[in-house]
Every structure is written in structure tokens, then in C-alpha cells.
CSV table of C-alpha atoms in Angstrom, one decimal:
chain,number,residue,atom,x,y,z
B,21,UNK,CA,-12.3,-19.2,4.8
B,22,UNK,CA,-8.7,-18.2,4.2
B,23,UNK,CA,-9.5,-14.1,5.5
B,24,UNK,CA,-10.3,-16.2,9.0
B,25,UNK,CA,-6.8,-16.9,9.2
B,26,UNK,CA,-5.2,-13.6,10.8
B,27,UNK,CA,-2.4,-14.9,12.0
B,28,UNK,CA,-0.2,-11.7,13.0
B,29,UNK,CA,3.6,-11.4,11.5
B,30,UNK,CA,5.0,-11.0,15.1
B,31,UNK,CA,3.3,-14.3,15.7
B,32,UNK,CA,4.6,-15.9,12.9
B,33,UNK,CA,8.3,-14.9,13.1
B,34,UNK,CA,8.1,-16.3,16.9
B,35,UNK,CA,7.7,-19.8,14.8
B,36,UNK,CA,10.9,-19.4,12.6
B,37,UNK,CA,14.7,-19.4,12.8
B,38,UNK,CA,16.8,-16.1,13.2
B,39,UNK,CA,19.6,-14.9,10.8
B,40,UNK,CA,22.4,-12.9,11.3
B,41,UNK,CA,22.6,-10.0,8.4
B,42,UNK,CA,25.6,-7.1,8.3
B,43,UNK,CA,23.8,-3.9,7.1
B,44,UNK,CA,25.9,-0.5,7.5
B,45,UNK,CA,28.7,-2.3,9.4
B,46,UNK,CA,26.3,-3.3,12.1
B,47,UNK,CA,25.1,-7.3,12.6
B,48,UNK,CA,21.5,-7.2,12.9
B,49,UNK,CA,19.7,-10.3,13.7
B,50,UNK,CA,16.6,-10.8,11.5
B,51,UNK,CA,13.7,-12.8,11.1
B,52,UNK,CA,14.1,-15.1,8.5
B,53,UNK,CA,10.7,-14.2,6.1
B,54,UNK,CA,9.2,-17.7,5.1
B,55,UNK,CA,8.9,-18.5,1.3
B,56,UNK,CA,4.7,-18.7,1.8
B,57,UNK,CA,3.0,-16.5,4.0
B,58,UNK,CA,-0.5,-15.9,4.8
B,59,UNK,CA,-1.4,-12.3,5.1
B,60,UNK,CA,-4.8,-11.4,7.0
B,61,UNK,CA,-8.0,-10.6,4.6
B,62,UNK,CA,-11.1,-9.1,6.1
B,63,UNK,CA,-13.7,-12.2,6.1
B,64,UNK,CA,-16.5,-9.9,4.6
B,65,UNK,CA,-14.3,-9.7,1.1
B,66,UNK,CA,-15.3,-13.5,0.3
B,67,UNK,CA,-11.2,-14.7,-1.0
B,68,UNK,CA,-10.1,-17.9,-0.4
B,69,UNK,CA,-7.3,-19.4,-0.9
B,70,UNK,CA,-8.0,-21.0,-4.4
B,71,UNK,CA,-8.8,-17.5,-5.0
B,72,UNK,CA,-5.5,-16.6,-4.6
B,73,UNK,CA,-3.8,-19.6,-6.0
B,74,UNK,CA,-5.8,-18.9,-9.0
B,75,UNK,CA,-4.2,-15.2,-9.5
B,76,UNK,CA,-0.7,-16.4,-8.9
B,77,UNK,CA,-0.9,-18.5,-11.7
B,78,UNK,CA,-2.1,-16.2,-14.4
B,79,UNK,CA,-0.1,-14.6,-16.5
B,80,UNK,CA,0.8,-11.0,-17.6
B,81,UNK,CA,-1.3,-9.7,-14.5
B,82,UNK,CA,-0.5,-6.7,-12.5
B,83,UNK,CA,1.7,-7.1,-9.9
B,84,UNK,CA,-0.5,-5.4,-7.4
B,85,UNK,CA,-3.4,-7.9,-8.2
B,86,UNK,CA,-1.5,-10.5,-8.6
B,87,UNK,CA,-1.1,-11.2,-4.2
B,88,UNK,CA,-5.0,-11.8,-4.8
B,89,UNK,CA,-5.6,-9.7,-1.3
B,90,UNK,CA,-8.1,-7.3,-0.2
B,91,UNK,CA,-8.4,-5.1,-3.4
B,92,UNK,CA,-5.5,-7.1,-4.5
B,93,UNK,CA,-2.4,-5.9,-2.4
B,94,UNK,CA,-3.8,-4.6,1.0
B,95,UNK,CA,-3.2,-7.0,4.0
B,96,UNK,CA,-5.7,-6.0,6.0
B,97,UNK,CA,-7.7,-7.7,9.0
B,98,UNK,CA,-11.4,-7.8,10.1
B,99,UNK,CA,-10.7,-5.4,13.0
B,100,UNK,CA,-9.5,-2.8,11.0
B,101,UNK,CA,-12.0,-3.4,8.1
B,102,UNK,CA,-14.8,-0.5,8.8
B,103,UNK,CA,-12.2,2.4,9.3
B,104,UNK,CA,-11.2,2.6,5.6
B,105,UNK,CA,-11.6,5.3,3.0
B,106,UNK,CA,-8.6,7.3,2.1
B,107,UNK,CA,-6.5,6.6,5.6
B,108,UNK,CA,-7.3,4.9,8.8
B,109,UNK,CA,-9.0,6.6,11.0
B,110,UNK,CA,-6.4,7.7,13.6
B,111,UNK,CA,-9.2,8.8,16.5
B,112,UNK,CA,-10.1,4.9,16.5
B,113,UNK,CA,-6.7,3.5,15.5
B,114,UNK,CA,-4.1,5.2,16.8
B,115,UNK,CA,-2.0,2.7,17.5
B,116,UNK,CA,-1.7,2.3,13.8
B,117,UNK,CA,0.1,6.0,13.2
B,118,UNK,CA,3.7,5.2,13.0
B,119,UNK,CA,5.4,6.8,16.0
B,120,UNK,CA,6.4,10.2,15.7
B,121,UNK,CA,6.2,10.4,12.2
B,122,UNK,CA,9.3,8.0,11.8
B,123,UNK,CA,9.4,4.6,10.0
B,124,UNK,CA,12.5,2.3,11.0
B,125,UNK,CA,12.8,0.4,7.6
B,126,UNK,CA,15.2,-2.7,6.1
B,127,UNK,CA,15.7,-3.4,2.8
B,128,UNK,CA,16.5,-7.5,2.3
B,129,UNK,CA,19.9,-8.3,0.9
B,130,UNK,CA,18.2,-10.8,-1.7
B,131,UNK,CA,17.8,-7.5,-3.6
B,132,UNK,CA,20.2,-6.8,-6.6
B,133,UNK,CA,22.0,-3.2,-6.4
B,134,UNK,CA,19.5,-1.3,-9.1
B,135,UNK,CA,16.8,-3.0,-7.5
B,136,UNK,CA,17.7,-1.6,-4.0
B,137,UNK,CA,18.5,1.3,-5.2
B,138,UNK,CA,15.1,2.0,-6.8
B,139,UNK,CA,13.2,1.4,-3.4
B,140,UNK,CA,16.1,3.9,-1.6
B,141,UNK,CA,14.8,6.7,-4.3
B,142,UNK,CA,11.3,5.8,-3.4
B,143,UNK,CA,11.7,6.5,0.1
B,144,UNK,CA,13.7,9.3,-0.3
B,145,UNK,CA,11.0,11.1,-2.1
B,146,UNK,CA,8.7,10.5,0.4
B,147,UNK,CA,11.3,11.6,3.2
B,148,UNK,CA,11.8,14.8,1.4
B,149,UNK,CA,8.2,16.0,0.5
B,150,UNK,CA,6.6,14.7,4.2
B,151,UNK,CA,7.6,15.2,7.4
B,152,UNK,CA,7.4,11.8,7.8
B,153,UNK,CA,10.8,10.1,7.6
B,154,UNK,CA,12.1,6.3,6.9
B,155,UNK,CA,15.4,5.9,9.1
B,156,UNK,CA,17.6,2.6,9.0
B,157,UNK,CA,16.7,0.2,11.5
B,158,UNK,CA,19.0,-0.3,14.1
B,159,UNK,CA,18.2,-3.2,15.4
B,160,UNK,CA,16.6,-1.5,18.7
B,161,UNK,CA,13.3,-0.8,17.7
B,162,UNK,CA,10.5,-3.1,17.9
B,163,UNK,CA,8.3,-2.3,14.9
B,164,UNK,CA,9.7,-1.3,11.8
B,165,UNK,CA,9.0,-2.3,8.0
B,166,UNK,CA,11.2,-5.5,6.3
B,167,UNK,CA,11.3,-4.6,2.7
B,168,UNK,CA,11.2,-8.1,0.8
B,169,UNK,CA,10.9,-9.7,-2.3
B,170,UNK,CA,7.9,-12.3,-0.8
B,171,UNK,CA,8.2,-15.5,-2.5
B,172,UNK,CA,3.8,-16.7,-2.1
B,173,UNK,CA,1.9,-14.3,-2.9
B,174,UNK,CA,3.9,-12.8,-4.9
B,175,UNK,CA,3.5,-9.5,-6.4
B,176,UNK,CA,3.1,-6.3,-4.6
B,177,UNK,CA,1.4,-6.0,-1.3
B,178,UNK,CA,1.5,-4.7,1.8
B,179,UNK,CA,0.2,-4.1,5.4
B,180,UNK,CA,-2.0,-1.0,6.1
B,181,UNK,CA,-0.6,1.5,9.1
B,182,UNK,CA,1.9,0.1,11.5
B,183,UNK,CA,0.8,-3.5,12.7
B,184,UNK,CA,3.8,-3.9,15.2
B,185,UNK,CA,6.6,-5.8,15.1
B,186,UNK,CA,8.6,-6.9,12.1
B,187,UNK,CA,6.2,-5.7,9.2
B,188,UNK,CA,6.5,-7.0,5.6
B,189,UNK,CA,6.1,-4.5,2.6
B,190,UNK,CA,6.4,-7.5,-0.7
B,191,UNK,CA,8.1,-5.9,-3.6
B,192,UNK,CA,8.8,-8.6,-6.2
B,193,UNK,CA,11.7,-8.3,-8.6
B,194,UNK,CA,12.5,-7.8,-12.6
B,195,UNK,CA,12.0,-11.6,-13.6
B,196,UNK,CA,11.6,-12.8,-17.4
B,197,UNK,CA,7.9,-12.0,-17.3
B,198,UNK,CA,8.5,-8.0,-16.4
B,199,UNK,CA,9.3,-5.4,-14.3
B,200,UNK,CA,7.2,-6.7,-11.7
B,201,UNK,CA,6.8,-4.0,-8.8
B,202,UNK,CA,10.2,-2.3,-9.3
B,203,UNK,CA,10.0,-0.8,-13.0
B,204,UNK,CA,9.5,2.8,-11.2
B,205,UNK,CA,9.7,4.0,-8.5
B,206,UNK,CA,5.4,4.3,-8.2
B,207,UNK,CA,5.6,0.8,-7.6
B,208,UNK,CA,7.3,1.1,-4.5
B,209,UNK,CA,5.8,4.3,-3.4
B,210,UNK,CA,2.5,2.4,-3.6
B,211,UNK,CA,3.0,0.3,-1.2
B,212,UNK,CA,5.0,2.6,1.1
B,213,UNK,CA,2.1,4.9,1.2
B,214,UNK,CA,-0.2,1.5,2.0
B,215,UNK,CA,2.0,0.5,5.1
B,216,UNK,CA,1.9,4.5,6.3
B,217,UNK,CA,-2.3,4.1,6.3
B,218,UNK,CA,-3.3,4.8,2.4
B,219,UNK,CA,-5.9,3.3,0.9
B,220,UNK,CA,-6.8,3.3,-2.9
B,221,UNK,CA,-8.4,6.1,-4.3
B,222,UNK,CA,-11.2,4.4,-6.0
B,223,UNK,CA,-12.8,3.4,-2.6
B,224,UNK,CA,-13.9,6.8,-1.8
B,225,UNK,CA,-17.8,7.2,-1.1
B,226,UNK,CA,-18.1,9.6,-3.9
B,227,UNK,CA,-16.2,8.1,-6.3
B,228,UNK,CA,-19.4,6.7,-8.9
B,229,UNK,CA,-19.6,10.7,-9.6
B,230,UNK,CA,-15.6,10.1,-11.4
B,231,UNK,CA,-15.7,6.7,-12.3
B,232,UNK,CA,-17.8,3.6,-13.8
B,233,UNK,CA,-17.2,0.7,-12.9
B,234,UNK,CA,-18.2,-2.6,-15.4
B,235,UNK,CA,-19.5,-5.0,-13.0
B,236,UNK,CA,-20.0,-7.5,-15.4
B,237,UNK,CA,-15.4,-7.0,-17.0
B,238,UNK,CA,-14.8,-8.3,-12.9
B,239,UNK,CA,-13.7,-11.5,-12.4
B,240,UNK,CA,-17.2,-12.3,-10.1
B,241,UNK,CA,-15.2,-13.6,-7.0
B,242,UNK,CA,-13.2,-10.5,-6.7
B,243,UNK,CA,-16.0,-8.2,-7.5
B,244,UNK,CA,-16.0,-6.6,-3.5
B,245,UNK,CA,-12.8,-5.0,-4.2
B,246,UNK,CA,-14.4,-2.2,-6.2
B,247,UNK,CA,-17.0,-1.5,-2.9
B,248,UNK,CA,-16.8,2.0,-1.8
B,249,UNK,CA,-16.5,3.1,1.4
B,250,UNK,CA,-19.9,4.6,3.8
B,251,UNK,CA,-20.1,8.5,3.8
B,252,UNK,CA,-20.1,7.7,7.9
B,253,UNK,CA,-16.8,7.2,8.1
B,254,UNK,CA,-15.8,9.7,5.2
B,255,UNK,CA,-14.5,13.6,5.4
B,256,UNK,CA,-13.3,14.5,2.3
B,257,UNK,CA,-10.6,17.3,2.7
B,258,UNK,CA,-9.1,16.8,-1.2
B,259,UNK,CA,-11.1,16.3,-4.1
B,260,UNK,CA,-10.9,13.0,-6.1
B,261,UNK,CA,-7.4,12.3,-8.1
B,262,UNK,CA,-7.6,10.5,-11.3
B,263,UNK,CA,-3.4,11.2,-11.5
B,264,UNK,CA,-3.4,9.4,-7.3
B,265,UNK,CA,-0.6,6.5,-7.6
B,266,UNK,CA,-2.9,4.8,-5.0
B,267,UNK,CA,-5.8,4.5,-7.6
B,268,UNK,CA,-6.8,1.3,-9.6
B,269,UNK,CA,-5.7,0.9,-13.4
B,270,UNK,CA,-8.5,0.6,-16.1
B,271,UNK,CA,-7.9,-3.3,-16.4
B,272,UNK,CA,-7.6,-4.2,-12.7
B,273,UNK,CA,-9.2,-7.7,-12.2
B,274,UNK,CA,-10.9,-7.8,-15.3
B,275,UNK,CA,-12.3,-11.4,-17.0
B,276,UNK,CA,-9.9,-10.6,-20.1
B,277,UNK,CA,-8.4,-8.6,-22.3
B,278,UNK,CA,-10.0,-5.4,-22.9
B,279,UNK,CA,-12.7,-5.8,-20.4
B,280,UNK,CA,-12.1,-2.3,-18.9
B,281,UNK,CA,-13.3,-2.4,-14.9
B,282,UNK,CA,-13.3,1.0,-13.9
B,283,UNK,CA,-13.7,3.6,-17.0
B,284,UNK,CA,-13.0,7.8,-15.8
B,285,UNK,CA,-16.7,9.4,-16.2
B,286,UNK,CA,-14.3,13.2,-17.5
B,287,UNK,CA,-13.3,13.0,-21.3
B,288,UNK,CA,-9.4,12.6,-21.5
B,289,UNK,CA,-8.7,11.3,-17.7
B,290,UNK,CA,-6.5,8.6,-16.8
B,291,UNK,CA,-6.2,6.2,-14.2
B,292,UNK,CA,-3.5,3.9,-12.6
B,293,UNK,CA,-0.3,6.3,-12.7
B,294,UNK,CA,2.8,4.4,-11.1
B,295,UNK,CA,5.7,6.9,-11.9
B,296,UNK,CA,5.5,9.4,-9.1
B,297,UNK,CA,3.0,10.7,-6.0
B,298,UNK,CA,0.3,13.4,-7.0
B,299,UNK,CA,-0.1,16.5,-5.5
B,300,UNK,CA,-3.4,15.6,-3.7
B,301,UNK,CA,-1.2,12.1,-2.5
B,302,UNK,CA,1.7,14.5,-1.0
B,303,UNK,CA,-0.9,16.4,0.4
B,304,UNK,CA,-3.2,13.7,1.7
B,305,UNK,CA,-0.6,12.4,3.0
B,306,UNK,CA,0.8,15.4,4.8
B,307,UNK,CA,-2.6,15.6,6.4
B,308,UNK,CA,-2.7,12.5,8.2
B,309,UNK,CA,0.9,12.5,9.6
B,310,UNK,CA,0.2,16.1,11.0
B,311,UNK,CA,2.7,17.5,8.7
B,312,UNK,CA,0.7,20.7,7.2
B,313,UNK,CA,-0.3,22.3,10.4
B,314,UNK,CA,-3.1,23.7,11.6
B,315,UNK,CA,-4.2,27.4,11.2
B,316,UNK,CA,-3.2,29.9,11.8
B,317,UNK,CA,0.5,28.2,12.1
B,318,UNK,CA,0.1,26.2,8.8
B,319,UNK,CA,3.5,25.0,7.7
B,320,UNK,CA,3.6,26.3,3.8
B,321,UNK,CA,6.9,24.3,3.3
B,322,UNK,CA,5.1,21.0,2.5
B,323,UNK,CA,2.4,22.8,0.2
B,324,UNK,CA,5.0,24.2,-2.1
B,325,UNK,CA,6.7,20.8,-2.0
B,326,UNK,CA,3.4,18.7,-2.8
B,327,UNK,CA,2.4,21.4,-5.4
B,328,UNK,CA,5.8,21.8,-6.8
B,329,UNK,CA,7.0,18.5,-7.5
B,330,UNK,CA,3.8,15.8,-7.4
B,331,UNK,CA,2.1,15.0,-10.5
């Protein structure tokens, strides 16, 4: 079973050559990121590797189910697999927090100039309405995020919390068949908020009280990707966001077209934003990295920010 295969990225990059790359005036020597990779899947989700050939083949799929993951874009191993719901849970992880609050981050030079400059807005929106903030790598620090346009699986996909060591977020570029994951900056942000210890929204325990979900519109083998998560490992601080960027479109993995999967149970809701973070995302987010405080020294700054300025 291809999810058996968990072989880490530190690991793989000990396999490969090194390159030299000039970013910022400074020669950093960089993995070299292999044209086929093989991210982890948990075992229990069922995908092989047909699985995933069969995705990357099909046309006029999203780009966030095209990678044919866990849920489609989530690289995420069997260890980690019973700690998920809206983030990991840092009491049993904490390893997987990204160390104080700060992300070392590379964008790859195989990027045209719109293309990086898209992701730079992305993570500049996150740097100003967090406390959390992406800083160039240097070169010094041992785990930091490799922004890169991954050639198999392609699509949009990345790892979930910090893993250690060089860490791929995949963000696949404008070809002739569309916008692919850098149309908005959503796209980007998506995944961002993935590698920081998001999960979709949609996963939630309570989540058949917002949504229905058309068992029979799934493509079968990729039916365990609309599971939700046990109320034992669930706190709910936020109520459930239709307008999250982290939560499933209407057509995500369905048999054909329009086969809706997952249809909003509240008369004129939508689902599967990827323009901006919502305010309950800004906020969720806050939470887990720390950034709103706790009472009575709550820090109001990032309040007004989410409520302000997220969708």
C-alpha cells in the first residue's frame, strides 16, 4: 500500500545531489527537489498509487485534489493520523509547532516573477494578521518550508505542522489548462495554513449539522476523505465557517459533473472560497500559535485584524 511508504523528506534529500542557488545576494546550497516524490498517506485512508496516477491524469480537476493525498492535498503520516480536527494537537505533538512562531521559508527560482510574487502577498498577509511570521531562510536553520512547483503529484499539497528538515509546500503553476494553484492568493494561503497545522474545515465532528455530504457523487475509493473527526479529540472554540479557505468545494472528488459531494444544509451558504482567510481562519489560527492571549492579558490587536480584514 503506497500510504506504507513514509519515507521522510530529510531522508530523501540525503539521496540526492545539492545545488548552489543565489537568493538575496547570498549562495544558499539547496536540495535539489526530485521531479516525482512520494509524500506519506496515513494507511487507514485506503490510496494507492493507481489511485493517484488515476487523479493526475484527469482533466479540469482541482488543483488541490488533483495530488490524490489524504483529503486530496494533506501529506500526512500514520503517526500523526488520530490528532486531526481543525489543528494538531500541540499537547501530543509539539514538536510539530513551528519554533517560536517563525517559519524560515524559500521560494524556488523555477517560479516566474508574477508567480512569486503572488505567493510573497500570500505570506505577507498571514505575517501581518498573525503573530506568526515567514522570514527568508538563511541558509542556517535546519527546518524551514521549500516553496516549489512539484512536478508528480502535481497540484497543490502540502505537509501538516513542521516535519523537520527541508519541507516541501507544492504549488503548481499557470499552464494551458488554468490557473492551477496560483490564480489567488487563497491558493497559496491554503496550503501555507496546512504546513502551519490546519486542517480542512469539513472534518470537524459536528460538521453533518452544516453540511451533507452525497456519498454516492464520491469517487468510492476516495470516499474516507469526507470522514470527520471523533468528538474525543475535538474542542471547538469557533463555530463552523462555510466562508473558511480551508474547507472543501461543492464538487471536490465527485464521479462527474454536477455530482455535488458536500451540499451547505443553511439556504444561500457557500463553500470552497480561495480568495482570502476568514475571520474564524485568522482567528483559529491566532489560537494555536498563542497569538490572542490569554485572559485577562488578551492581545485585542489580532482580533481587530482577523475581524477587520478576513472574509
Amino acid at each position: 500500500m503506497y500510504g506504507n511508504r513514509l519515507l521522510s523528506l530529510t531522508a530523501a534529500f540525503q539521496l540526492i545531489a545539492i545545488t548552489a542557488v543565489l537568493c538575496r545576494n547570498i549562495q544558499l546550497m539547496l536540495p535539489n527537489i526530485p521531479d516525482v516524490m512520494h509524500p506519506p498517506i496515513p494507511s487507514e485512508a485506503g490510496i494507492s498509487e493507481e489511485d493517484i496516477e488515476y487523479l493526475q491524469s484527469m482533466e479540469n480537476i482541482d488543483p488541490e485534489v488533483k495530488p490524490g493525498l489524504f483529503q486530496g492535498d494533506m501529506a500526512l503520516n500514520n503517526e500523526y493520523f488520530d490528532y486531526w480536527r481543525v489543528g494538531l494537537r500541540w499537547d501530543v505533538f509539539p514538536e510539530k509547532l513551528w519554533l517560536n512562531r517563525t517559519v524560515p521559508y524559500l521560494i524556488s527560482p523555477l517560479y516566474e516573477t508574477e508567480h512569486r510574487i503572488l505567493i510573497y502577498q500570500a505570506i505577507r498577509t498571514i505575517n501581518f494578521m498573525t503573530c506568526i511570521k515567514f522570514v527568508p531562510w538563511t541558509g542556517r536553520e535546519q527546518d524551514y518550508l521549500m516553496i516549489w512547483p512539484v512536478k508528480y503529484p502535481s497540484g497543490c499539497w502540502s505537509y501538516v505542522g513542521r516535519f523537520g528538515g527541508p519541507q516541501v509546500v507544492s504549488l503548481q503553476p499557470p499552464d494551458d489548462t488554468g490557473s492551477n494553484c496560483l490564480g489567488t492568493d487563497g491558493r497559496p494561503i491554503h496550503e501555507l495554513l496546512h504546513a502551519l497545522g490546519i486542517f480542512h474545515e469539513q472534518s470537524r465532528a459536528d460538521r453533518d449539522k452544516f453540511v451533507k455530504i452525497n456519498i454516492d457523487n464520491i469517487i468510492p475509493q476516495y470516499r474516507s476523505n469526507f470522514d470527520k473527526q471523533s468528538l474525543k479529540n475535538t474542542t471547538y472554540q469557533f463555530e463552523y465557517d462555510y466562508d473558511s479557505v480551508m474547507h472543501y468545494g461543492k464538487n471536490f472528488f465527485s464521479i462527474g459533473k454536477g455530482k455535488q459531494t458536500i451540499v451547505p444544509k443553511y439556504e444561500g451558504a457557500t463553500i470552497g472560497q480561495r480568495k482570502m482567510m476568514s475571520k474564524t481562519d485568522c482567528l483559529k489560527l491566532n489560537d494555536l500559535y498563542g497569538c490572542l492571549g490569554k485572559p485577562p492579558n488578551y492581545n485585542y490587536k489580532y482580533y481587530t485584524l482577523c475581524n477587520y480584514m478576513g472574509l
